[in-house]
Amino acid sequence: MDFSTNSIAEASVQKFLHIPYDQRWDYLKPVIVRMYMEENQRIARLAERMKDEYSFDAQAHQYRYHFKKWKIKKRITTEEKSAIIDALGKRRRQEGISTSDAILDQGDFKKVLDKKQLKRHIDQDIRQYESLTITPGLFLRYPLPYAALVRSLGFQTQHPSPSNTGPATPEYLTVSSPPMALSPSASQNAMSPTMQLVQRKLLHDRARLFVEGREQDLIAQMTVDERELTSTWLHDFWIYSFMTAKYWGRGPKTWTMDLVHFKSLPRQLIMSTPVRQIEQGHPLESPLSVGSKSLVSPTQLCRWAIHCSVPEYEHIPSPPLSEPEERYDIDDESTWAEWPADDSSRSLASTIAQGLQQNAFTSVQSEDLPFAPDIITKAVEKSQDEMQADALGFAIMARNLDVVLDIVDSCSTSGSISEIFPFHLAAQYLDGAKSCCLIMNTLVNYLDGKNSVGLNYTDDSGHTVLDTLFVTILRSHSTAQPHMLSSAFTAKSRYSEPKVDPCGRWDADSPCIRQLLASGESTIPRDWKHMFCHTSVQAICHCISMIYMSFWRANIDTQSGLFVRRCSHCGLELKVGPLHALVLTAFLLANDGMPGENLFGMISCLVCLLTLRANPSATAEVSIPALLEEDSVEGCQHSRMDAAQLASRISRNVLNSWQPEVKLGWKTLVAVLEYSVITRRDTIAPFEDGSSVSNQLFADFSDMDSDNDMSYDDEEPRACQHRMHETEEQFGMKLVHCGNGQLGQVWAAIQAELLTYRRVNDGDSWLSPRFEMNVLLEGLEGDDIQKFNRLSAAAKDAANSRLKPYSRCGLFDAEHPACARREEACTSYYANLDDWERSAFIEKLSSFYD
C-alpha cells in the first residue's frame, strides 16, 4: 500500500478539500472558532493559519461576516455583563459561587466569562455613582412597616424560591450552582475577589434604583426576605424622621430606636413582643384582628383647635437643665425642655441626613441591607435642596409650624419644593385639633412664583388640592372604596394608609396606630372612625379659604382629577368639575359614612366654595351608570349636566334608603346648588373637554352703593361694602361672590356653628340646636327670608342677635375674613368648647388687609 498517497487523502478529508468552498465554512467552523476564541487569534493571523494549515483562503471581512452569523464574539456586551451580574447576584449568598460558573452560549461555543472584562466594566460603572443625587420626596413614601405594606399593596408574602425573585436569566446565560460545601469555612467555597466585586456592583445598582425613586424596579430585584429587610429599614427611618420633625425644638435632640419605641409603642406591645419582631413588621405572636380587644382603640370624642389672640408678654425661657438628655420623662412632654435659642447650627435636614448616616434609628445593620447604604448617604450629602424639600415634607406631615415657616422662609424659591407637592401633603395630613389651617396658610403665603399654589394646584396623578381635601374627608370619615374615587389609588394602593386623624384622635406616632400597623393592618378600622365632625369641617373650610383667598390663588373651577371615567362606547374621557366632585364625595359619604352622618360638613364645604366664586352653573359630561359602576346598555350614557342636576339624578334610586338625617342633609345640599344656579349673577363658560375654566374678567364696582352699611337688610338688598372688596380692587381680581344675601346668611350661620359647638360627650348631638337643617331647607325651597333670619339669628334689634354684623357674602368684620374668631362673629359667649384638655389654643391668622 502506498502510505504517502493514503496520508494525503486523509489530510484532504480532514481539511474538507473535497467540499465546495462555500460549504467548507460550516465544516471548518469548530476549527475557526477554536483558533479565534480559545487560542485568541486575531482575524488576520487566523486567516493566515487557515490558509497555511487548511488550504482555506478567505478574507478578513468574510470571517467577520460569519462570526456575526454564528453569533461568535470575543467582546461581551454591556447588556450581557449586566445579565451576568444580575444572575450571579441572585446567587451571591450561595457558598462557592464563582464567576467561572457563568457560561455564555454563543452559537455552538460555550464561552467562560472573562473576569478582567467584567472587572473593568464594574469599576467603570461604579465610578458613575459619585454624581448621584436623590429624588425630592424620596424618604416621604414609607409610613408603613412591612406587614402592613404587604397587605396594602397586595404582595405575596411567600415565594416558592426566594432566589428566583428578580430579573429572569436570559437563555444565552447559564449559571451552575456549586456543590454543597463540606463546611462553612471550606476554602474552595470562599467568595472570590471578582464575586465580591459583583456583589458590590449589585448593591450599588440597587442603591441607584432607590435614589432615583424607582421602587418597583428595586422590588423586582429582591427576594422576599430582602424586601422585608428593606421595608423595615425604610419605615424605621420614616418614623425617626417624622418624630424628629414633630418634636423639633424641644425634648430629645436625637431620636434613637429605643426612644422612638418607648414614645410611640404601647407598653404591652414593647414588653410582650421582641423588638426585632416589631421592627420587621411581623404580625404579633397572636395576630390581632381589627376588632380585637387587644388593640388600643382611640376615643370617639374629638379634640379641637381655637384660633386666639396671644397677649403680649415678655417671654422668659425656662432655665436649662444640667443634663437635659437624662432629666426629661419621655412619656411626659411637660418635662421636655426647649432647646437653647442659640442652638442654630442644627437644621432638620442635616439632622435627618445625619441619622441616615449613623443608622441609630433601627436594629437593621447597614451591612445586612440588600443595597449599598453608603451610596445613599453620599447622594444625600450632594442633595441639599432635595433634602430641604424632604425636611419640609416631614415638617408638614408632623404639622410643626415653626419648622415649616423656617424652611419656606429660607428656601421658598427652591425648585425641589414643588416636586413634593407641599399643598397636597398639607391636605393629606390635615389636623383640625392642633394646627387647623396654619400649615396651609403658611405654604400659601410664603410659597410664590413657581412654587405657588396656583402653579402647583394639580399633582402628578391629576388631583387638585381640593380633590385631596375630599379624599381626606372620605378616608377619615367613611368606608368608601378607593377605586370609586380614582384609578391612581388603585395603582398605588396608598389611599387608605393611616396618616393623621383630622379631629386629633391619633397621629402617625400614636401607640394605637403603631400597634395597628405592627399587627399587619394597613387601614383604619371602621369602628375607629366617626362622622364628618365639626373639627374636621372647620379645618377643611379654612384650608379651602386659604387656597382661593390669596394673590397666588388657584383657579377654583379647575377640573377635578377624581371620578374620572371613560365612555365605553365613544371613548370620551369624562372629567367633572369641582362642585360635581363635591356632590360625588357627599354621595359616597351618604352611602358609606359613619353613624350619625348628616352631611352638614359637605353643605359647609359647598357654601364655602360658592362664597369663593365656584361656579354652580358649570357643566360637564357625566355618565351616572359609569360613576356607579353599573352595566350600561349599548351606546353613550353620558350627558352634560351641572352639579345640581347630577345631585338630583344620582340619588334617585337610593334616597329613600338613607337615614332621615342623611336624607335631610342631601335634600338641603341639592337645594343649595339649585338656589345658587338661580341666583348667581355672574356667568362663566362651561367646562370644555380636557381643559379647566379660566379666571374671568369680573364686573366692575360701579354699581356699589357707598351709603350701605355692613349688615344685611332683608327688606332692601343692596351692594356689599365689606372691606374685602377694597382688597379685591387692589389685587385686580374678585375673591368672593356676593349674591342676593341669603347664602351669605347661611355661610355666617355655618361659621358661627363651627366656632361655638362640639360634640362633647358620647350620645350628644353632632349639630347644635341653633343650626336647624330643616329650617335651612325650607328657606331655600321657599326663598323664605324669615327662615334664613331664623337660621342666622338675625334680628332688627342688633342687641338681640347672636351674631355680629356680617356682609352680604357672609363675611364677618374679622382680621382675616377666611378665619373669623368667635369673639369676632358672636355677640356673646355661648360656646361649649370649655374642655381645656381637649382644646388647643393656636395663634390667629395675621390680618388679611395689612
Coordinates of C-alpha atoms in Angstrom, one line a residue, residues 291-818:
G291 CA -61.9 44.2 66.0
S292 CA -59.7 42.6 68.7
K293 CA -59.9 44.0 72.1
S294 CA -56.1 43.7 72.3
L295 CA -55.8 46.7 70.1
V296 CA -55.5 50.1 71.8
S297 CA -58.6 51.9 70.4
P298 CA -58.7 55.7 70.3
T299 CA -61.6 57.7 71.8
Q300 CA -64.6 58.6 69.7
L301 CA -64.5 62.1 71.1
C302 CA -62.8 64.9 69.1
R303 CA -60.3 67.4 70.1
W304 CA -60.3 70.9 68.6
A305 CA -58.2 74.0 67.9
I306 CA -59.3 77.5 68.7
H307 CA -57.7 80.5 67.0
C308 CA -57.0 83.2 69.5
S309 CA -55.0 86.4 70.1
V310 CA -51.9 85.8 72.1
P311 CA -51.4 88.5 74.7
E312 CA -48.2 90.4 74.6
Y313 CA -45.7 89.4 77.3
E314 CA -42.0 89.1 77.8
H315 CA -41.0 85.5 77.2
I316 CA -38.7 84.2 79.9
P317 CA -37.2 80.8 78.8
S318 CA -37.1 78.0 81.3
P319 CA -33.7 77.5 83.0
P320 CA -31.7 74.9 81.2
L321 CA -31.4 71.5 82.8
S322 CA -28.0 70.4 83.8
E323 CA -28.4 67.1 82.0
P324 CA -31.3 67.6 79.6
E325 CA -30.9 64.3 77.8
E326 CA -31.4 62.4 81.1
R327 CA -33.8 64.5 83.1
Y328 CA -36.9 64.5 81.0
D329 CA -39.6 61.9 81.1
I330 CA -40.2 60.6 77.6
D331 CA -43.9 60.0 78.4
D332 CA -44.5 63.4 79.9
E333 CA -43.9 66.2 77.3
S334 CA -44.3 68.9 80.0
T335 CA -40.9 67.8 81.3
W336 CA -39.3 68.4 77.9
A337 CA -37.1 71.5 77.9
E338 CA -37.0 73.8 74.9
W339 CA -33.7 73.9 73.1
P340 CA -31.5 76.9 73.6
A341 CA -32.3 79.8 71.3
D342 CA -28.6 80.0 70.2
D343 CA -28.6 76.4 69.0
S344 CA -28.9 77.4 65.4
S345 CA -26.1 75.2 64.0
R346 CA -28.6 72.3 63.6
S347 CA -31.2 72.1 60.9
L348 CA -33.9 69.5 60.4
A349 CA -32.5 68.5 57.0
S350 CA -29.0 68.0 58.3
T351 CA -30.2 66.0 61.4
I352 CA -32.3 63.7 59.2
A353 CA -29.2 63.2 57.0
Q354 CA -27.0 62.5 60.0
G355 CA -29.5 60.0 61.3
L356 CA -29.3 58.2 58.0
Q357 CA -25.5 58.0 58.2
Q358 CA -25.4 56.9 61.9
N359 CA -28.2 54.3 61.5
A360 CA -29.1 54.5 65.1
F361 CA -32.8 54.6 64.4
T362 CA -33.0 50.9 63.7
S363 CA -31.6 47.5 64.7
V364 CA -31.1 46.6 61.0
Q365 CA -27.4 46.7 60.5
S366 CA -26.1 48.6 57.4
E367 CA -24.0 45.6 56.3
D368 CA -27.2 43.4 56.2
L369 CA -29.1 45.7 53.8
P370 CA -29.6 44.3 50.3
F371 CA -28.3 47.6 48.8
A372 CA -25.3 49.9 49.4
P373 CA -26.3 52.5 52.1
D374 CA -23.1 54.4 51.6
I375 CA -24.2 55.3 48.0
I376 CA -27.5 56.7 49.5
T377 CA -25.7 58.7 52.2
K378 CA -23.3 60.1 49.6
A379 CA -26.2 61.1 47.3
V380 CA -27.9 62.7 50.3
E381 CA -24.7 64.8 51.0
K382 CA -24.9 66.1 47.4
S383 CA -28.6 66.9 47.6
Q384 CA -29.0 69.8 49.9
D385 CA -32.0 71.3 48.1
E386 CA -33.7 67.9 47.8
M387 CA -33.1 67.1 51.5
Q388 CA -34.6 70.5 52.4
A389 CA -37.7 69.5 50.4
D390 CA -37.9 66.2 52.3
A391 CA -37.4 68.0 55.6
L392 CA -40.2 70.4 54.6
G393 CA -42.3 67.3 53.8
F394 CA -41.8 65.8 57.2
A395 CA -42.5 69.1 58.9
I396 CA -45.7 69.4 57.0
M397 CA -46.7 65.8 57.9
A398 CA -45.8 66.4 61.5
R399 CA -47.6 69.8 61.5
N400 CA -44.6 71.6 63.1
L401 CA -45.5 75.1 62.1
D402 CA -42.2 76.7 63.3
V403 CA -40.1 74.3 61.2
V404 CA -42.4 74.8 58.2
L405 CA -42.0 78.5 58.5
D406 CA -38.2 78.4 58.9
I407 CA -37.8 76.2 55.8
V408 CA -40.1 78.0 53.4
D409 CA -38.7 81.3 54.6
S410 CA -35.2 80.3 53.7
C411 CA -35.7 78.3 50.5
S412 CA -39.1 79.4 49.1
T413 CA -37.7 79.6 45.6
S414 CA -36.1 76.1 45.6
G415 CA -37.2 74.1 42.6
S416 CA -37.2 70.9 44.7
I417 CA -40.1 72.1 46.8
S418 CA -42.8 71.8 44.1
E419 CA -41.7 68.2 43.5
I420 CA -43.1 67.1 46.9
F421 CA -46.5 68.8 46.2
P422 CA -46.5 70.5 49.6
F423 CA -50.1 71.7 49.3
H424 CA -51.4 68.2 48.7
L425 CA -49.3 66.9 51.5
A426 CA -50.8 69.5 53.9
A427 CA -54.3 68.5 52.8
Q428 CA -53.4 64.8 53.4
Y429 CA -52.0 65.4 56.9
L430 CA -54.8 67.8 58.0
D431 CA -55.0 68.3 61.7
G432 CA -58.0 70.2 63.0
A433 CA -57.1 69.7 66.6
K434 CA -53.7 71.3 66.8
S435 CA -52.8 73.3 63.7
C436 CA -56.1 73.6 61.8
C437 CA -55.3 75.7 58.7
L438 CA -52.0 77.2 59.9
I439 CA -49.8 74.9 57.8
M440 CA -51.8 75.5 54.6
N441 CA -51.9 79.3 55.3
T442 CA -48.1 79.4 55.7
L443 CA -47.5 77.5 52.5
V444 CA -49.9 79.6 50.5
N445 CA -48.5 82.9 51.8
Y446 CA -44.8 82.0 51.7
L447 CA -44.5 79.9 48.5
D448 CA -45.0 82.1 45.5
G449 CA -44.0 82.1 41.8
K450 CA -43.1 78.7 40.5
N451 CA -43.8 77.1 43.9
S452 CA -47.2 78.8 44.4
V453 CA -50.5 77.0 45.0
G454 CA -51.7 78.5 41.7
L455 CA -49.0 76.7 39.7
N456 CA -48.9 73.6 41.8
Y457 CA -52.6 73.0 42.3
T458 CA -52.6 69.7 40.4
D459 CA -50.3 66.8 41.3
D460 CA -48.7 64.1 39.1
S461 CA -51.8 62.0 39.4
G462 CA -54.0 64.8 38.1
H463 CA -55.6 65.5 41.5
T464 CA -56.1 69.1 42.7
V465 CA -55.6 70.2 46.2
L466 CA -59.3 70.4 46.6
D467 CA -59.5 66.8 45.4
T468 CA -57.1 65.8 48.2
L469 CA -59.2 67.5 50.8
F470 CA -62.2 65.5 49.5
V471 CA -60.1 62.3 49.7
T472 CA -59.1 63.2 53.3
I473 CA -62.8 63.5 54.2
L474 CA -63.7 60.1 52.7
R475 CA -60.6 58.3 54.1
S476 CA -61.2 59.6 57.6
H477 CA -65.0 59.6 57.8
S478 CA -66.3 56.8 55.5
T479 CA -65.6 53.3 54.3
A480 CA -65.8 54.4 50.6
Q481 CA -63.5 52.2 48.4
P482 CA -60.6 53.9 46.7
H483 CA -61.4 52.6 43.2
M484 CA -64.6 54.7 43.3
L485 CA -62.6 57.9 43.5
S486 CA -59.6 57.4 41.2
S487 CA -57.7 54.8 39.3
A488 CA -54.5 56.3 40.7
F489 CA -55.4 54.9 44.1
T490 CA -56.0 51.5 42.7
A491 CA -52.5 51.5 41.2
K492 CA -50.7 52.9 44.1
S493 CA -52.9 51.4 46.8
R494 CA -52.0 54.3 49.2
Y495 CA -55.5 55.8 49.6
S496 CA -56.2 54.1 52.9
E497 CA -52.9 54.5 54.6
P498 CA -53.2 55.8 58.2
K499 CA -51.9 59.3 58.2
V500 CA -53.4 61.5 60.8
D501 CA -56.9 61.9 62.2
P502 CA -58.3 65.3 61.2
C503 CA -60.0 65.7 64.6
G504 CA -56.9 64.9 66.6
R505 CA -57.5 61.4 68.0
W506 CA -54.4 59.8 66.6
D507 CA -51.2 60.6 64.8
A508 CA -48.6 58.6 62.8
D509 CA -46.6 58.0 66.0
S510 CA -49.6 57.3 68.3
P511 CA -49.4 54.0 70.1
C512 CA -52.7 52.8 68.7
I513 CA -51.5 53.4 65.1
R514 CA -48.1 51.8 65.7
Q515 CA -49.8 48.7 67.2
L516 CA -52.3 48.6 64.4
L517 CA -49.6 48.6 61.8
A518 CA -47.5 46.1 63.7
S519 CA -50.4 43.7 63.6
G520 CA -50.4 43.8 59.8
E521 CA -53.4 46.1 59.3
S522 CA -52.9 48.8 56.7
T523 CA -56.2 50.7 57.1
I524 CA -58.0 52.4 59.9
P525 CA -60.7 50.1 61.4
R526 CA -64.3 51.1 60.7
D527 CA -65.1 51.4 64.4
W528 CA -62.3 53.9 64.9
K529 CA -63.9 56.4 62.6
H530 CA -66.8 58.7 63.2
M531 CA -68.9 61.1 61.0
F532 CA -67.6 64.2 59.3
C533 CA -67.4 66.2 62.5
H534 CA -67.1 69.9 63.2
T535 CA -63.4 69.8 63.9
S536 CA -62.7 68.3 60.5
V537 CA -65.3 70.6 58.8
Q538 CA -63.7 73.7 60.2
A539 CA -60.2 72.7 59.2
I540 CA -61.4 71.8 55.7
C541 CA -63.3 75.0 55.2
H542 CA -60.4 77.1 56.5
C543 CA -58.0 75.4 54.1
I544 CA -60.4 75.9 51.2
S545 CA -60.4 79.6 52.0
M546 CA -56.7 79.8 52.3
I547 CA -56.3 78.2 48.8
Y548 CA -58.6 80.5 47.0
M549 CA -58.4 83.7 49.0
S550 CA -54.9 84.7 48.1
F551 CA -53.0 86.6 45.4
W552 CA -51.5 83.3 44.2
R553 CA -54.9 81.7 44.3
A554 CA -55.6 78.6 42.3
N555 CA -58.4 78.6 39.7
I556 CA -61.3 77.4 41.7
D557 CA -63.1 75.9 38.7
T558 CA -60.2 73.7 37.6
Q559 CA -61.5 70.3 36.6
S560 CA -61.2 67.6 39.2
G561 CA -59.0 64.5 38.9
L562 CA -61.4 62.4 40.9
F563 CA -64.3 60.3 39.5
V564 CA -62.7 60.3 36.0
R565 CA -64.5 57.8 33.8
R566 CA -64.3 56.9 30.1
C567 CA -67.3 56.1 27.8
S568 CA -67.0 52.5 26.7
H569 CA -68.9 53.4 23.5
C570 CA -67.3 56.5 22.1
G571 CA -64.1 56.6 24.2
L572 CA -64.6 60.1 25.6
E573 CA -62.8 60.8 28.8
L574 CA -65.4 62.1 31.3
K575 CA -64.0 64.6 33.8
V576 CA -66.1 66.5 36.3
G577 CA -65.8 70.0 37.8
P578 CA -65.1 70.8 41.5
L579 CA -68.7 71.0 42.5
H580 CA -69.5 67.8 40.7
A581 CA -66.7 66.2 42.7
L582 CA -68.1 67.6 45.9
V583 CA -71.6 66.2 45.1
L584 CA -70.0 62.7 44.4
T585 CA -68.0 63.0 47.6
A586 CA -71.2 63.8 49.5
F587 CA -72.9 60.9 47.8
L588 CA -70.2 58.4 49.0
L589 CA -70.4 59.9 52.4
A590 CA -74.2 59.4 52.4
N591 CA -73.8 55.8 51.3
D592 CA -70.7 54.8 53.2
G593 CA -70.4 57.3 56.0
M594 CA -70.4 56.7 59.7
P595 CA -73.4 56.5 62.0
G596 CA -74.9 60.0 62.7
E597 CA -73.7 61.4 59.3
N598 CA -75.9 64.4 58.4
L599 CA -74.0 66.0 55.5
F600 CA -73.6 69.3 57.4
G601 CA -69.9 69.1 56.6
M602 CA -70.4 68.8 52.9
I603 CA -73.0 71.6 52.9
S604 CA -70.5 73.7 54.7
C605 CA -67.8 73.0 52.1
L606 CA -70.3 73.7 49.3
V607 CA -71.3 77.1 50.7
C608 CA -67.7 77.9 51.3
L609 CA -66.8 77.2 47.7
L610 CA -69.8 79.1 46.4
T611 CA -68.8 82.1 48.6
L612 CA -65.3 81.9 47.0
R613 CA -66.8 82.1 43.5
A614 CA -67.1 78.4 42.5
N615 CA -69.5 78.4 39.5
P616 CA -72.7 76.3 40.2
S617 CA -73.7 76.7 36.5
A618 CA -70.6 75.0 35.1
T619 CA -71.5 71.8 33.3
A620 CA -69.5 68.6 32.5
E621 CA -70.1 65.4 30.5
V622 CA -71.2 62.9 33.2
S623 CA -72.2 59.2 32.9
I624 CA -74.1 58.2 36.1
P625 CA -74.0 54.4 35.2
A626 CA -70.2 54.7 34.8
L627 CA -69.9 56.5 38.1
L628 CA -72.0 53.9 39.9
E629 CA -70.1 51.1 38.0
E630 CA -73.4 49.7 36.7
D631 CA -73.7 47.7 33.5
S632 CA -74.9 50.0 30.8
V633 CA -76.8 49.4 27.6
E634 CA -75.1 49.9 24.3
G635 CA -74.4 53.5 23.3
C636 CA -73.3 56.5 25.1
Q637 CA -74.8 57.1 28.6
H638 CA -73.2 60.5 29.3
S639 CA -74.8 63.9 29.1
R640 CA -73.8 67.4 30.0
M641 CA -75.1 68.5 33.4
D642 CA -74.3 70.9 36.2
A643 CA -73.7 69.8 39.8
A644 CA -77.3 70.3 40.9
Q645 CA -78.6 68.1 38.1
L646 CA -76.0 65.5 39.0
A647 CA -77.1 65.5 42.6
S648 CA -80.7 65.2 41.7
R649 CA -80.2 62.3 39.3
I650 CA -77.6 60.2 41.1
S651 CA -79.6 59.8 44.3
R652 CA -83.0 58.8 42.8
N653 CA -82.7 55.1 43.5
V654 CA -81.1 55.3 46.9
L655 CA -82.5 58.4 48.6
N656 CA -85.3 56.6 50.4
S657 CA -82.9 54.0 51.8
W658 CA -80.9 56.6 53.7
Q659 CA -81.3 57.5 57.3
P660 CA -83.6 60.5 57.9
E661 CA -80.8 62.9 58.8
V662 CA -78.8 61.9 55.7
K663 CA -81.9 62.3 53.5
L664 CA -82.5 65.8 55.0
G665 CA -78.9 66.8 54.5
W666 CA -78.9 65.6 50.9
K667 CA -82.1 67.4 50.0
T668 CA -80.5 70.6 51.6
L669 CA -77.3 70.2 49.6
V670 CA -79.3 69.8 46.4
A671 CA -81.4 72.9 47.3
V672 CA -78.3 75.0 48.0
L673 CA -77.0 74.1 44.5
E674 CA -80.3 74.8 42.8
Y675 CA -80.7 78.1 44.7
S676 CA -77.2 79.1 43.7
V677 CA -77.8 78.4 40.0
I678 CA -80.9 80.6 40.0
T679 CA -79.5 83.5 42.0
R680 CA -75.9 83.6 40.6
R681 CA -75.3 86.8 38.7
D682 CA -72.0 86.0 37.1
T683 CA -71.9 83.8 34.0
I684 CA -68.9 81.6 33.4
A685 CA -68.3 79.3 30.4
P686 CA -68.9 75.6 31.0
F687 CA -66.0 73.1 31.1
E688 CA -64.6 72.2 27.7
D689 CA -63.1 68.7 27.1
G690 CA -59.8 68.3 28.8
S691 CA -59.5 71.9 30.0
S692 CA -60.2 73.9 33.1
V693 CA -62.2 77.1 33.4
S694 CA -60.0 80.1 33.3
N695 CA -60.4 83.1 35.5
Q696 CA -62.9 85.6 34.0
L697 CA -62.9 89.3 33.8
F698 CA -65.2 90.3 36.5
A699 CA -67.8 93.1 36.7
D700 CA -66.6 96.5 37.8
F701 CA -67.6 98.2 41.1
S702 CA -69.7 101.0 39.6
D703 CA -73.0 99.6 40.9
M704 CA -71.9 99.6 44.6
D705 CA -73.9 101.9 47.0
S706 CA -71.4 103.9 49.1
D707 CA -74.1 104.6 51.6
N708 CA -74.7 101.0 52.5
D709 CA -73.6 99.6 55.9
M710 CA -72.1 96.2 56.5
S711 CA -75.2 94.4 57.9
Y712 CA -77.6 92.6 55.7
D713 CA -81.0 94.3 55.2
D714 CA -83.7 91.8 54.3
E715 CA -86.1 94.4 53.0
E716 CA -83.8 96.2 50.6
P717 CA -80.9 94.1 49.3
R718 CA -78.0 96.4 48.3
A719 CA -74.4 96.0 47.2
C720 CA -71.9 94.6 49.7
Q721 CA -69.5 97.0 51.4
H722 CA -67.2 94.6 53.2
R723 CA -63.6 95.8 53.1
M724 CA -62.7 92.6 51.4
H725 CA -63.8 94.3 48.2
E726 CA -61.2 97.0 48.5
T727 CA -58.6 94.3 48.6
E728 CA -60.1 92.8 45.5
E729 CA -59.7 96.1 43.7
Q730 CA -56.0 96.1 44.8
F731 CA -55.5 92.5 43.6
G732 CA -57.4 93.2 40.4
M733 CA -59.5 90.1 40.9
K734 CA -62.7 89.0 42.6
L735 CA -62.2 86.7 45.6
V736 CA -65.7 86.3 46.9
H737 CA -69.2 86.2 45.4
C738 CA -72.0 88.5 46.7
G739 CA -75.3 87.2 45.7
N740 CA -78.7 88.2 47.0
G741 CA -77.6 87.8 50.6
Q742 CA -79.4 84.6 51.6
L743 CA -76.4 82.3 51.0
G744 CA -74.4 84.9 52.9
Q745 CA -76.7 84.4 55.9
V746 CA -76.2 80.6 55.6
W747 CA -72.4 81.0 55.5
A748 CA -72.4 83.2 58.5
A749 CA -74.6 80.7 60.4
I750 CA -72.2 77.9 59.4
Q751 CA -69.2 79.8 60.7
A752 CA -70.9 80.5 64.0
E753 CA -71.9 76.8 64.4
L754 CA -68.3 75.7 63.8
L755 CA -66.9 78.4 66.2
T756 CA -69.2 77.5 69.1
Y757 CA -70.2 73.8 69.1
R758 CA -68.6 70.4 69.5
R759 CA -69.9 67.0 70.5
V760 CA -68.6 66.9 74.0
N761 CA -69.9 63.6 75.2
D762 CA -70.9 60.3 73.7
G763 CA -74.6 60.4 72.8
D764 CA -74.6 64.2 72.3
S765 CA -76.0 65.6 69.0
W766 CA -73.5 66.2 66.2
L767 CA -75.3 69.5 65.5
S768 CA -76.2 72.2 68.0
P769 CA -79.9 73.2 68.4
R770 CA -79.0 76.5 66.9
F771 CA -78.4 75.1 63.4
E772 CA -81.7 73.7 62.2
M773 CA -81.2 71.8 58.9
N774 CA -84.9 71.6 58.2
V775 CA -85.2 75.4 58.6
L776 CA -82.4 75.9 56.1
L777 CA -84.1 73.6 53.6
E778 CA -87.5 75.4 54.0
G779 CA -85.8 78.7 53.4
L780 CA -84.1 77.5 50.3
E781 CA -87.1 75.8 48.8
G782 CA -89.5 78.7 49.5
D783 CA -86.9 81.6 49.3
D784 CA -88.2 82.4 52.7
I785 CA -86.4 85.4 54.3
Q786 CA -87.8 84.6 57.7
K787 CA -86.4 81.1 57.7
F788 CA -83.0 82.5 56.7
N789 CA -83.2 85.0 59.5
R790 CA -84.1 82.3 62.0
L791 CA -81.1 80.2 60.9
S792 CA -78.7 83.1 61.3
A793 CA -80.3 84.5 64.4
A794 CA -80.8 87.8 62.6
A795 CA -82.9 90.4 64.3
K796 CA -83.9 94.0 63.7
D797 CA -82.6 94.8 67.1
A798 CA -78.9 94.1 67.0
A799 CA -78.8 93.7 70.7
N800 CA -80.9 90.6 70.5
S801 CA -78.9 88.9 67.7
R802 CA -76.5 86.1 68.4
L803 CA -74.2 87.1 65.5
K804 CA -72.3 90.3 65.0
P805 CA -72.9 92.2 61.7
Y806 CA -71.8 90.4 58.6
S807 CA -71.8 91.2 54.9
R808 CA -74.0 90.1 52.1
C809 CA -71.3 87.5 51.2
G810 CA -71.4 86.1 54.8
L811 CA -68.1 87.6 55.9
F812 CA -67.7 89.0 59.4
D813 CA -65.6 92.1 60.2
A814 CA -62.7 89.9 61.2
E815 CA -58.9 90.4 60.9
H816 CA -58.9 87.5 58.4
P817 CA -62.2 87.0 56.6
A818 CA -61.5 83.3 56.0

